[in-house]
Coordinates of C-alpha atoms in Angstrom, one line a residue:
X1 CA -15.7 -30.5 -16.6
X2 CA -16.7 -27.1 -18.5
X3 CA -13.3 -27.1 -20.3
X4 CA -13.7 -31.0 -22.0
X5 CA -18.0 -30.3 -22.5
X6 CA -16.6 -27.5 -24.6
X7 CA -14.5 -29.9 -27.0
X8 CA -16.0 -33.6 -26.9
X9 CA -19.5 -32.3 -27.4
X10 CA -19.7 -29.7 -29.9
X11 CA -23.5 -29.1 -29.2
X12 CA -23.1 -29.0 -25.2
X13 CA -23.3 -25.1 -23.5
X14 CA -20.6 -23.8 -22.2
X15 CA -21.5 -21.3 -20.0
X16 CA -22.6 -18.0 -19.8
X17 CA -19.1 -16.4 -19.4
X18 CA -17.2 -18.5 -21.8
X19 CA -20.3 -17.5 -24.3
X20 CA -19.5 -13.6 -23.8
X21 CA -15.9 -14.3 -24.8
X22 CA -16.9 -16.5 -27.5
X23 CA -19.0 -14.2 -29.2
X24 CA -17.0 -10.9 -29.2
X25 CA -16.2 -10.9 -32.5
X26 CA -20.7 -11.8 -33.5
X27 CA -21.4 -8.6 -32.1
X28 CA -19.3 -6.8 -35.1
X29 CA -20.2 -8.1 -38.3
X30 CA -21.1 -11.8 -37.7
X31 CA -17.7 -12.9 -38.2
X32 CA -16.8 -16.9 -37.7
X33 CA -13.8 -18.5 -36.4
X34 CA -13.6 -19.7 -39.8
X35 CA -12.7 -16.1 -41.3
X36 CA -9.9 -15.8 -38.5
X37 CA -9.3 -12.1 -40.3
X38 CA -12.2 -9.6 -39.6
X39 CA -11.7 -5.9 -40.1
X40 CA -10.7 -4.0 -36.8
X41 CA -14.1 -2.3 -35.2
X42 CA -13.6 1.3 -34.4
X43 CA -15.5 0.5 -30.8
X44 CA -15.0 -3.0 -30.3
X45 CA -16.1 -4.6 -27.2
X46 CA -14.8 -6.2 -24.9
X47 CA -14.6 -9.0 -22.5
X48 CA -11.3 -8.2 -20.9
X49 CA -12.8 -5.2 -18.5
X50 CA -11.0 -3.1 -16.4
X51 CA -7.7 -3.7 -15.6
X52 CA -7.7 -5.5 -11.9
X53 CA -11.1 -6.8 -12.7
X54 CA -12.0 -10.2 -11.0
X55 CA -13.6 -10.7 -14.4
X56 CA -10.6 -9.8 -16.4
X57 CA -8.4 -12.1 -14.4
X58 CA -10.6 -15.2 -15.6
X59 CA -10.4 -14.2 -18.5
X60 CA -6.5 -14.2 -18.2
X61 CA -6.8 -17.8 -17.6
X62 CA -9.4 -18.9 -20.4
X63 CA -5.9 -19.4 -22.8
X64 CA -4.2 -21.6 -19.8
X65 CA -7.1 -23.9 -20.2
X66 CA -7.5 -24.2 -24.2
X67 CA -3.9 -24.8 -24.7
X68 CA -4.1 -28.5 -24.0
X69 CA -6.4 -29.6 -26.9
X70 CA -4.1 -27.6 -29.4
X71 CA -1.9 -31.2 -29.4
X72 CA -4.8 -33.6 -29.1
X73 CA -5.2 -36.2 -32.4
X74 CA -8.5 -35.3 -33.1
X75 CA -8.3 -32.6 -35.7
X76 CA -11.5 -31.4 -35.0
X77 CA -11.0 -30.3 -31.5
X78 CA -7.5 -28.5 -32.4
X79 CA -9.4 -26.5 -34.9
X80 CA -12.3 -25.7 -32.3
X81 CA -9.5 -24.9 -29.5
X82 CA -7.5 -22.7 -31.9
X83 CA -10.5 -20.8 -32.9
X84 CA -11.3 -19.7 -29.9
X85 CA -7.6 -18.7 -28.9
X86 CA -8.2 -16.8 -31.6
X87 CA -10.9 -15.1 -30.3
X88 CA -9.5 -14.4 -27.1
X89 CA -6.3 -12.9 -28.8
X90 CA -8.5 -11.0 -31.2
X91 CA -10.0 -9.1 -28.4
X92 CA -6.7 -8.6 -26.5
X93 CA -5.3 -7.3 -29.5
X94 CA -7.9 -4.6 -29.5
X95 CA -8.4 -3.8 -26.0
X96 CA -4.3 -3.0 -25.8
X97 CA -5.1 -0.5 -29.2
X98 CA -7.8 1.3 -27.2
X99 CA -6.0 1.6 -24.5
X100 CA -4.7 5.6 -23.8
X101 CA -0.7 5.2 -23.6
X102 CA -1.4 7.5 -20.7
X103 CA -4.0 7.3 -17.8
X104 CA -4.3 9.7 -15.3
X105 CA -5.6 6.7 -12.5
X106 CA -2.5 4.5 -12.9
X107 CA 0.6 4.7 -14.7
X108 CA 0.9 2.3 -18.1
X109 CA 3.5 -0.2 -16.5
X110 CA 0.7 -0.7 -13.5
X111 CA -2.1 -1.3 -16.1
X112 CA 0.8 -3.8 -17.6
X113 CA 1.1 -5.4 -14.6
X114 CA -2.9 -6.0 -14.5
X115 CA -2.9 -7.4 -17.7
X116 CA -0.5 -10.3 -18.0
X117 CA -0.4 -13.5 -19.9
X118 CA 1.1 -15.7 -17.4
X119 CA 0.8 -18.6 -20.9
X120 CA 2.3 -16.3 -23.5
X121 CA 5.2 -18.4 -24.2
X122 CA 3.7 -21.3 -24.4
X123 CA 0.5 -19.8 -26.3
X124 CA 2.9 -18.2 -29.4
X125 CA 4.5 -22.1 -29.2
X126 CA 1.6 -24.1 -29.6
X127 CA 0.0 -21.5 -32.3
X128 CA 3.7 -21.9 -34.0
X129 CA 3.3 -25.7 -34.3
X130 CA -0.3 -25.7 -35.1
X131 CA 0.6 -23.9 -38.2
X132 CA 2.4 -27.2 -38.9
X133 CA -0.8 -29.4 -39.7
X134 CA -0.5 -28.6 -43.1
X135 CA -3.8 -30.5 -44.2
X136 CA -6.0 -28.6 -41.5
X137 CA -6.6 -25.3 -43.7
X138 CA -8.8 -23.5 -41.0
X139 CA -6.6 -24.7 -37.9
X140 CA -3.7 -23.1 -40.0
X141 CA -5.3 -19.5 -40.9
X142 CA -6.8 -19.0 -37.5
X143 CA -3.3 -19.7 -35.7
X144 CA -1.5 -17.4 -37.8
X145 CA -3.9 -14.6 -37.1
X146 CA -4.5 -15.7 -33.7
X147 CA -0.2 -15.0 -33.5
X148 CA -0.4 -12.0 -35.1
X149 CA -2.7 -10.5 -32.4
X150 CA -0.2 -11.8 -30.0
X151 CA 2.2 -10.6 -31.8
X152 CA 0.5 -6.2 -31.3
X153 CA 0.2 -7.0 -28.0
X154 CA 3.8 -7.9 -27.4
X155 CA 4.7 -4.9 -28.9
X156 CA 2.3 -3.1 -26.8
X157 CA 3.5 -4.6 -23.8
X158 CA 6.9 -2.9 -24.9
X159 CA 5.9 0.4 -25.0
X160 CA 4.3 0.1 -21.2
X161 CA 7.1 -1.4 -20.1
X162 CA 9.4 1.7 -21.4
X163 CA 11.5 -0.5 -23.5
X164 CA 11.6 2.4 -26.1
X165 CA 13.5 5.1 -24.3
X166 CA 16.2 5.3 -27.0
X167 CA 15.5 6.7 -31.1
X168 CA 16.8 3.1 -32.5
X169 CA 14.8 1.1 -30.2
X170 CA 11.5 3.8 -31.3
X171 CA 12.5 3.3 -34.7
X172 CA 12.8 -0.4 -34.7
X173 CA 9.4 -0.6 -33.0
X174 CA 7.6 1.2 -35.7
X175 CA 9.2 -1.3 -38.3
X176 CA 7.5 -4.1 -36.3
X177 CA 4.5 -2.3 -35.9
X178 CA 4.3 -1.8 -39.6
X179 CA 5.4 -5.9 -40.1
X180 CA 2.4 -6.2 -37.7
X181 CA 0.1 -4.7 -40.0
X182 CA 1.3 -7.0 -43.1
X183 CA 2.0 -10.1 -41.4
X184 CA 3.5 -13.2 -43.0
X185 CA 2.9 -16.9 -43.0
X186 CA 6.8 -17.7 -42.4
X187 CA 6.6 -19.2 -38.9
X188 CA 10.3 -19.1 -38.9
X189 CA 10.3 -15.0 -39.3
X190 CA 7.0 -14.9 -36.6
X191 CA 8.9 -16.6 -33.8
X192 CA 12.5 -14.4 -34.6
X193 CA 9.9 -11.3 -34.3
X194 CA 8.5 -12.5 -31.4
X195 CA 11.7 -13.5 -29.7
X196 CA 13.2 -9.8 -29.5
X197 CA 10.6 -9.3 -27.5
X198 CA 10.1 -12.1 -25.2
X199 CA 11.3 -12.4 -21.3
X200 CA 13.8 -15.3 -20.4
X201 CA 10.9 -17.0 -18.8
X202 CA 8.5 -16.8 -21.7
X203 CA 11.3 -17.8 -23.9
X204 CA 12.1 -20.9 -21.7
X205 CA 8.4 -21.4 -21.7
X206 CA 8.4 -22.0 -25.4
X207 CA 11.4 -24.0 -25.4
X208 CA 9.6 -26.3 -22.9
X209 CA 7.0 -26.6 -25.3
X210 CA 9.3 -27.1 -28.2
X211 CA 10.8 -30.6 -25.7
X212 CA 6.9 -32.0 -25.4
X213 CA 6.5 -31.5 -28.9
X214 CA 9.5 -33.1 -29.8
X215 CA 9.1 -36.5 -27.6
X216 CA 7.6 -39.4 -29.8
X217 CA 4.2 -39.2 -28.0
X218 CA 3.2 -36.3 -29.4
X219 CA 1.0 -35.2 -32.1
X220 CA 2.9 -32.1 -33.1
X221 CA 5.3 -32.2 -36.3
X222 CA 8.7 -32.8 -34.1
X223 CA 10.9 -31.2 -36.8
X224 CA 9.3 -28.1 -36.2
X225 CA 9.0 -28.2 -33.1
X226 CA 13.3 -29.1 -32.9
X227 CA 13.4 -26.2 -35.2
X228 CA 11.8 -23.9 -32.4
X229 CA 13.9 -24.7 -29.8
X230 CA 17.4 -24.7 -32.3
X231 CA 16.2 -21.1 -32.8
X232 CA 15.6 -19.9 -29.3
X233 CA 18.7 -21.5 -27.9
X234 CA 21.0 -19.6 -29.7
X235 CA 22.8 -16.8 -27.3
X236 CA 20.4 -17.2 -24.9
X237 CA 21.8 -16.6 -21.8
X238 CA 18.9 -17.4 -19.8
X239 CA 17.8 -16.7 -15.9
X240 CA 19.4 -19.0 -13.7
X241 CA 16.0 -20.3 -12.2
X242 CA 15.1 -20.5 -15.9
X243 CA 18.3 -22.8 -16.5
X244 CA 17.1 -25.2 -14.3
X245 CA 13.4 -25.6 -15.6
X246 CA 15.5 -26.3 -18.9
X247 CA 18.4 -28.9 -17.4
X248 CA 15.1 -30.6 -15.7
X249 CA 13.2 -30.8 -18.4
X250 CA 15.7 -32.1 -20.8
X251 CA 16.5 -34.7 -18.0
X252 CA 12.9 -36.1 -18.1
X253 CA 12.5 -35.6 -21.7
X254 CA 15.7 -37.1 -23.5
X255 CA 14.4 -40.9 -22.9
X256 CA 11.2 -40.1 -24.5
X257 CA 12.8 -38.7 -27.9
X258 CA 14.2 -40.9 -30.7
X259 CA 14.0 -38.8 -33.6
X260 CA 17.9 -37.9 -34.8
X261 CA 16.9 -34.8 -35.5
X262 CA 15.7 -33.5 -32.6
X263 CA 18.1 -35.6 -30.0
X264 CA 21.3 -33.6 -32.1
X265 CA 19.1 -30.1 -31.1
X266 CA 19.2 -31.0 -27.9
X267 CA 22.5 -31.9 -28.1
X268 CA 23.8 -29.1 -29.6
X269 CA 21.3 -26.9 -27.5
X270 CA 22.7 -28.1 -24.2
X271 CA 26.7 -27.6 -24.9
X272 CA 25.4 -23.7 -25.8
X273 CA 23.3 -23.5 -22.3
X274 CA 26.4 -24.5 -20.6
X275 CA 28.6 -22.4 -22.4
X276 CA 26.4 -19.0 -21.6
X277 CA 26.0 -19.7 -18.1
X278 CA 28.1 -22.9 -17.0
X279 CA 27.5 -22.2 -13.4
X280 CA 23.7 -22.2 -13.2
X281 CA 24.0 -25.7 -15.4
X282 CA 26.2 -27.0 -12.8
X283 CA 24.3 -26.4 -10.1
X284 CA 21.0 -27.8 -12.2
X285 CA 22.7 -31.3 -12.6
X286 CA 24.1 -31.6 -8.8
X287 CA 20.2 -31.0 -7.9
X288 CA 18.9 -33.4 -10.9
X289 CA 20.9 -35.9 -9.4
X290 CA 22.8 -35.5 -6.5
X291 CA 24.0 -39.1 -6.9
X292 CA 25.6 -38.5 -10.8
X293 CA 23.9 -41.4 -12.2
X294 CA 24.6 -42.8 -15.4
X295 CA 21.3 -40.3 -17.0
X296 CA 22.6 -37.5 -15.6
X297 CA 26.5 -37.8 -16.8
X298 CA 25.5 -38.0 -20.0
X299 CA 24.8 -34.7 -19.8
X300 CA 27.5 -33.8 -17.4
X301 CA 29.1 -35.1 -20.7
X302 CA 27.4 -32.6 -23.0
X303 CA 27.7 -29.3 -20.8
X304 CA 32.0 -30.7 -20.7
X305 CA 31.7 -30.9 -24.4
X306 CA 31.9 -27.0 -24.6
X307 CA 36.0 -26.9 -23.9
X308 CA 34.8 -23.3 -22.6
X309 CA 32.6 -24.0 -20.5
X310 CA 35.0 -27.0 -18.7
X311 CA 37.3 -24.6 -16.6
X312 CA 34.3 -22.7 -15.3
X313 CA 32.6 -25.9 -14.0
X314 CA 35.4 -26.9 -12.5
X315 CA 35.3 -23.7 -10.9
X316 CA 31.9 -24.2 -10.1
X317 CA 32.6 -26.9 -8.0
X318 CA 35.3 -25.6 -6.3
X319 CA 32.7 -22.9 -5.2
X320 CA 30.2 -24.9 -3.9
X321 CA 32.8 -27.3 -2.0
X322 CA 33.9 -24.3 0.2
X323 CA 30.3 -23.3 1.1
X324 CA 29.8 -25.1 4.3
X325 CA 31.1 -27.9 6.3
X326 CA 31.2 -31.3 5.3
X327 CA 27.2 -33.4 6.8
X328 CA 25.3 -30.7 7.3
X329 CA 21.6 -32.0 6.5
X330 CA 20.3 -28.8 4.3
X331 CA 19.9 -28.4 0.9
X332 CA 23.2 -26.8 0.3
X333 CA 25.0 -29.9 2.3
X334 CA 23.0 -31.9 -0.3
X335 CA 25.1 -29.9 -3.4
X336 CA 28.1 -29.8 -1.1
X337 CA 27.9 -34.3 -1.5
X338 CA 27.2 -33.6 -4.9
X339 CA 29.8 -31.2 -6.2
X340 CA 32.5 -34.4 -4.7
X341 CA 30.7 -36.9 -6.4
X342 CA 30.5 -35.2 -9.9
X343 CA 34.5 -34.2 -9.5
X344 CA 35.4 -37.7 -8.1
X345 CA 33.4 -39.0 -11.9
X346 CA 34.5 -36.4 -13.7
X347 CA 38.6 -37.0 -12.3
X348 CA 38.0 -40.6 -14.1
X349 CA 38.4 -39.1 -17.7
X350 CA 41.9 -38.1 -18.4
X351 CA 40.5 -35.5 -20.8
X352 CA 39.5 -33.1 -18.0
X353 CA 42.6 -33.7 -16.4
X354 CA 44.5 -30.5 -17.7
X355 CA 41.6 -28.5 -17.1
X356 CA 41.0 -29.5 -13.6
X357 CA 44.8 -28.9 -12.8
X358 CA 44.4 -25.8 -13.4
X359 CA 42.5 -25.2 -10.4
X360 CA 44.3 -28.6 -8.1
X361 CA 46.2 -26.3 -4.8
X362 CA 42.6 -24.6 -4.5
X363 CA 40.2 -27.6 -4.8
X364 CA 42.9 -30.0 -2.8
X365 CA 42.9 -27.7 0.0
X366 CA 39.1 -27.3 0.3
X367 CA 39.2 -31.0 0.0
X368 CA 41.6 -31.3 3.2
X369 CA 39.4 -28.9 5.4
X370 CA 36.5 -30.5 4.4
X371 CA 38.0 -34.1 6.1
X372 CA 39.7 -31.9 9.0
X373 CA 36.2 -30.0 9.5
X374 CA 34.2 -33.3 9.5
X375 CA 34.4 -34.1 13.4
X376 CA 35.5 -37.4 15.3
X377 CA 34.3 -40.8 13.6
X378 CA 34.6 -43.5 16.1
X379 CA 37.2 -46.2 14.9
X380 CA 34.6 -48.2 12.8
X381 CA 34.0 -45.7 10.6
X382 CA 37.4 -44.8 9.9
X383 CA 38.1 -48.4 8.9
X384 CA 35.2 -48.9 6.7
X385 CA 36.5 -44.9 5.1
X386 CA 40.2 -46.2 4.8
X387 CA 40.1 -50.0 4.1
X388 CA 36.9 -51.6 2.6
X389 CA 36.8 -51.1 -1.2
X390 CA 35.5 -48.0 -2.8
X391 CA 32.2 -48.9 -5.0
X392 CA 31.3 -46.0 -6.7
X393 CA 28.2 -47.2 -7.9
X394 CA 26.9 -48.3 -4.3
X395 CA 25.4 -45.8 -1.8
X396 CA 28.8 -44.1 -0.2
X397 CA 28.9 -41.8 2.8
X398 CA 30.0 -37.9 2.2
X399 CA 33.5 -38.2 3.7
X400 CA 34.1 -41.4 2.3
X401 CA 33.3 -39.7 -1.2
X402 CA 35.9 -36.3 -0.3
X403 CA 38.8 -39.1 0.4
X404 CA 38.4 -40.8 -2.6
X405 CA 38.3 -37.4 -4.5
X406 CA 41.0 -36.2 -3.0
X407 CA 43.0 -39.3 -3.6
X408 CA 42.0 -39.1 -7.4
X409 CA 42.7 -35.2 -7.5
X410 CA 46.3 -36.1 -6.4
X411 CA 46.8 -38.8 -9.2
X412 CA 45.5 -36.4 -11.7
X413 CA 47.6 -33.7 -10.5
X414 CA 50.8 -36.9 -11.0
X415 CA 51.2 -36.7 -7.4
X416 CA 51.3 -40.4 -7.3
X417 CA 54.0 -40.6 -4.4
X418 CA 52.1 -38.4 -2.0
X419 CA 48.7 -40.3 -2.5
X420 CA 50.8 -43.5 -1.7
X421 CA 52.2 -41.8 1.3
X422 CA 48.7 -40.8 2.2
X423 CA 47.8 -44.8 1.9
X424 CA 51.0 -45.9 3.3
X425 CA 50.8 -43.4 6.6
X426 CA 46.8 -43.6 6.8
X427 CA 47.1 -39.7 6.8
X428 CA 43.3 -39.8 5.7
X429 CA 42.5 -41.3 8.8
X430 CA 44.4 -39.1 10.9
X431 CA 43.1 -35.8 9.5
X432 CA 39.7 -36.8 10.6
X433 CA 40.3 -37.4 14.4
X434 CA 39.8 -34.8 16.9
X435 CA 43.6 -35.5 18.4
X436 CA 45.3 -36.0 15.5
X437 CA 44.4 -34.1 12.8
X438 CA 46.9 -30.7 13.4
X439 CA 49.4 -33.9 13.4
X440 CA 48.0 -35.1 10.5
X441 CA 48.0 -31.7 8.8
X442 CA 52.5 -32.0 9.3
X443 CA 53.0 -34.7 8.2
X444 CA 50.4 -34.4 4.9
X445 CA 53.5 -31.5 4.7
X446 CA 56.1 -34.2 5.5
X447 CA 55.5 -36.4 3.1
X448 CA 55.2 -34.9 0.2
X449 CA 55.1 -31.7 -2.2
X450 CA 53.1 -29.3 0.2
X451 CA 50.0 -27.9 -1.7
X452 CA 49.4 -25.2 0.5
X453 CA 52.9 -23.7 -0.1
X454 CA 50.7 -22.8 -3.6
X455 CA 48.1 -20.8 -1.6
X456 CA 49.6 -19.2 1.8
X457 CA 46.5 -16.6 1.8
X458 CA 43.7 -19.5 0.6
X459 CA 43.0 -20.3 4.1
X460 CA 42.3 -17.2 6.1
X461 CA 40.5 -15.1 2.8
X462 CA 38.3 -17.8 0.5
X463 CA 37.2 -20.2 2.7
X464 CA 34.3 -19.7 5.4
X465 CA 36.0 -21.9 7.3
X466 CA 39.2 -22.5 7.9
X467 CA 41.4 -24.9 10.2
X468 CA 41.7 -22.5 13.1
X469 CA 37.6 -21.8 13.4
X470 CA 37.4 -25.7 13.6
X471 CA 40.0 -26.2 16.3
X472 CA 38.3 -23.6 18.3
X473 CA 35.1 -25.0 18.1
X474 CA 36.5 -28.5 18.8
X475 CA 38.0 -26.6 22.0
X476 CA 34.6 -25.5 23.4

């Protein structure tokens, strides 16, 4: 392919078009990729063309292709891969200068919106931990100016965007335009700089990167690159589409890291994800693994190490147990299966027990409909529910998994008499048959403390639906 001609034979064409991007910077003062620092033409040309250009829009992409040979071994291809990022940033950086802050054919956030770098993120990532192969001089100096071009056209992007409406946000722009113009080799103060201007996807881009560089496999230096990603996790309250690129990620990745270092960011990293938005995290495990294997509550185990963040998972699940009837075969019945099986493991640590009492009339009740709203089993299935032993570990039906997490919910809660009542009277059996569960309903109130005496408005105002809706649809 074009793309691996370019890099395994040095001496091999590539292309007309890649040669007119290439060779930008030639056509002003015979500059080489070696320089990596020529002096800004006062009519430079360009490759990029008119915004909307089918042209430009390859040219969007050229980036997206080169990345991958930034983390190969061979030091010679990172340093011809790097150099021509640099090239390609060099003339971005100038085509955004030229560009009139005002056009009277489109307005600047629609010439924005033509010009995009879907690979920002991970471009200023890679060019961050390329600056890291200290003994490659040349790979080095062209990264740094390839990020500093980046870098104007960030701040660029900001003023199209009308990020600058206010004096201090003018004010601070100018400061970074004049840091632009100086530059540092402090990759530490580049990414911070870059940061304030980043979107939560570009951000979580870059911390994506920052988990492939940090796996043993890779050729980047992984203390930098757990470095980056300690940086950009802190306060970052992310998207919640862009929490679960990160819970996923970290998933797949933590088996393939064994460097202290970077396992404690990661560590650390993931209790202040869950803490900033605890919700989105807990709906990124229950779809990681709507099972709760042993991989995945270990980081059940890192989100609960934030005492913050426990009370709002909790309530998390609570949520997503009162969204639809127990079985239904959609995704959301899917989370519904998986909210009960992380509470049922999470009920088996006495730690989470004051926490999760908090919450017990409101997740018992949703826990009773749930079984009431589940439909006639015929007798086989009710035995296998109410007699044979509960395994855990072994593939378990839905309702059999919302009866054992009831029945654990009550021991937590110390309700130890009604839960043997419930054994004792096979209560659990009787709320789920089409005759008998309104008896079964009296005498779960017979037996012992009620918990809906707790909540005598839960029923008709937070959950969609409630034990009158299912008794008339049983009645149809």
């Amino acid at each position: 392919m074009l793309h691996s001609l370019v890099f395994i034979h040095p001496s091999a064409s590539i292309g007309e078009e890649l040669k007119d991007v290439f060779q930008v910077s030639l056509a002003h003062g015979e500059h080489t990729e070696e320089e990596c620092s020529p002096p800004i033409p006062t009519t430079p040309k360009t490759f990029w063309g008119d915004p909307g250009d089918h042209r430009a829009e390859q040219h969007l992409l050229f980036p997206q292709v080169l990345l991958p040979f930034t983390s190969l071994q061979s030091s010679t291809v990172r340093q011809r891969a790097v150099g021509r990022i640099w090239k390609l940033t060099h003339s971005l950086a100038h085509y955004c200068q030229e560009k009139p802050r005002h056009s009277s054919e489109q307005s600047p956030s629609a010439s924005y919106d033509e010009l995009r770098l879907p690979v920002l993120g991970q471009l200023v990532g890679c060019l961050i931990l390329c600056c890291a192969f200290v003994q490659e001089d040349k790979t080095c100096r062209c990264a740094l100016s390839a990020l500093r071009h980046l870098y104007r056209f960030v701040l660029w992007r900001s003023r199209w965007e009308g990020q600058l409406d206010e004096q201090g946000k003018l004010e601070q722009w100018e400061a970074d335009h004049e840091f632009s113009l100086t530059w540092t080799t402090n990759t530490t103060v580049i990414l911070l700089r870059f940061e304030k201007y980043f979107h939560s996807s570009e951000k979580t881009d870059l911390i994506l990167l920052a988990l492939q560089g940090m796996r043993d496999c890779s050729n980047y230096n992984t203390q930098v690159a757990s470095t980056l990603m300690a940086i950009l996790t802190v306060d970052f309250n992310p998207m919640p589409n862009d929490v679960q690129r990160i819970v996923t990620a970290i998933h797949r990745s933590r088996k393939l890291i064994t460097e202290e270092q970077a396992l404690r960011t990661i560590r650390s990293s993931f209790a202040s994800l869950a803490a900033a938005n605890p919700r989105a995290v807990t709906l990124s495990l229950l779809r990681c693994s709507p099972t709760c294997d042993k991989d995945i509550w270990e980081l059940w185990e890192l989100a609960l190490s934030s005492v913050d963040a426990v009370p709002k998972m909790v309530q998390a699940l609570l949520h997503q147990l009162e969204t639809v009837p127990l079985g239904q075969k959609t995704e959301v019945g899917v989370l519904h299966t998986a909210a009960a099986t992380a509470l049922h493991k999470l009920l088996q640590y006495l730690e989470y027990g004051p926490q999760v009492r908090l919450v017990f009339p409101e997740l018992f009740v949703v826990l009773i409909i749930q079984l009431v709203s589940a439909g006639p089993l015929a007798p086989l299935e009710i035995t296998a529910i109410t007699e044979d032993p509960f395994r855990p570990s072994a593939p378990t039906s839905a309702i059999r998994m919302v009866v054992e997490t009831a029945h654990s919910l009550l021991l937590c809660a110390e309700m130890d008499n009604l839960a043997f009542s419930m054994d004792t009277h096979n209560l659990w059996a009787r709320l789920q048959g089409a005759a008998t569960w309104q008896n079964g309903l009296h005498s779960l109130a017979k037996y012992g403390p009620n918990p809906f005496h707790a909540l005598p408005h839960a029923l008709p105002h937070t959950l969609p639906y409630t034990v009158p809706q299912v008794q008339r649809s049983r009645n149809k």
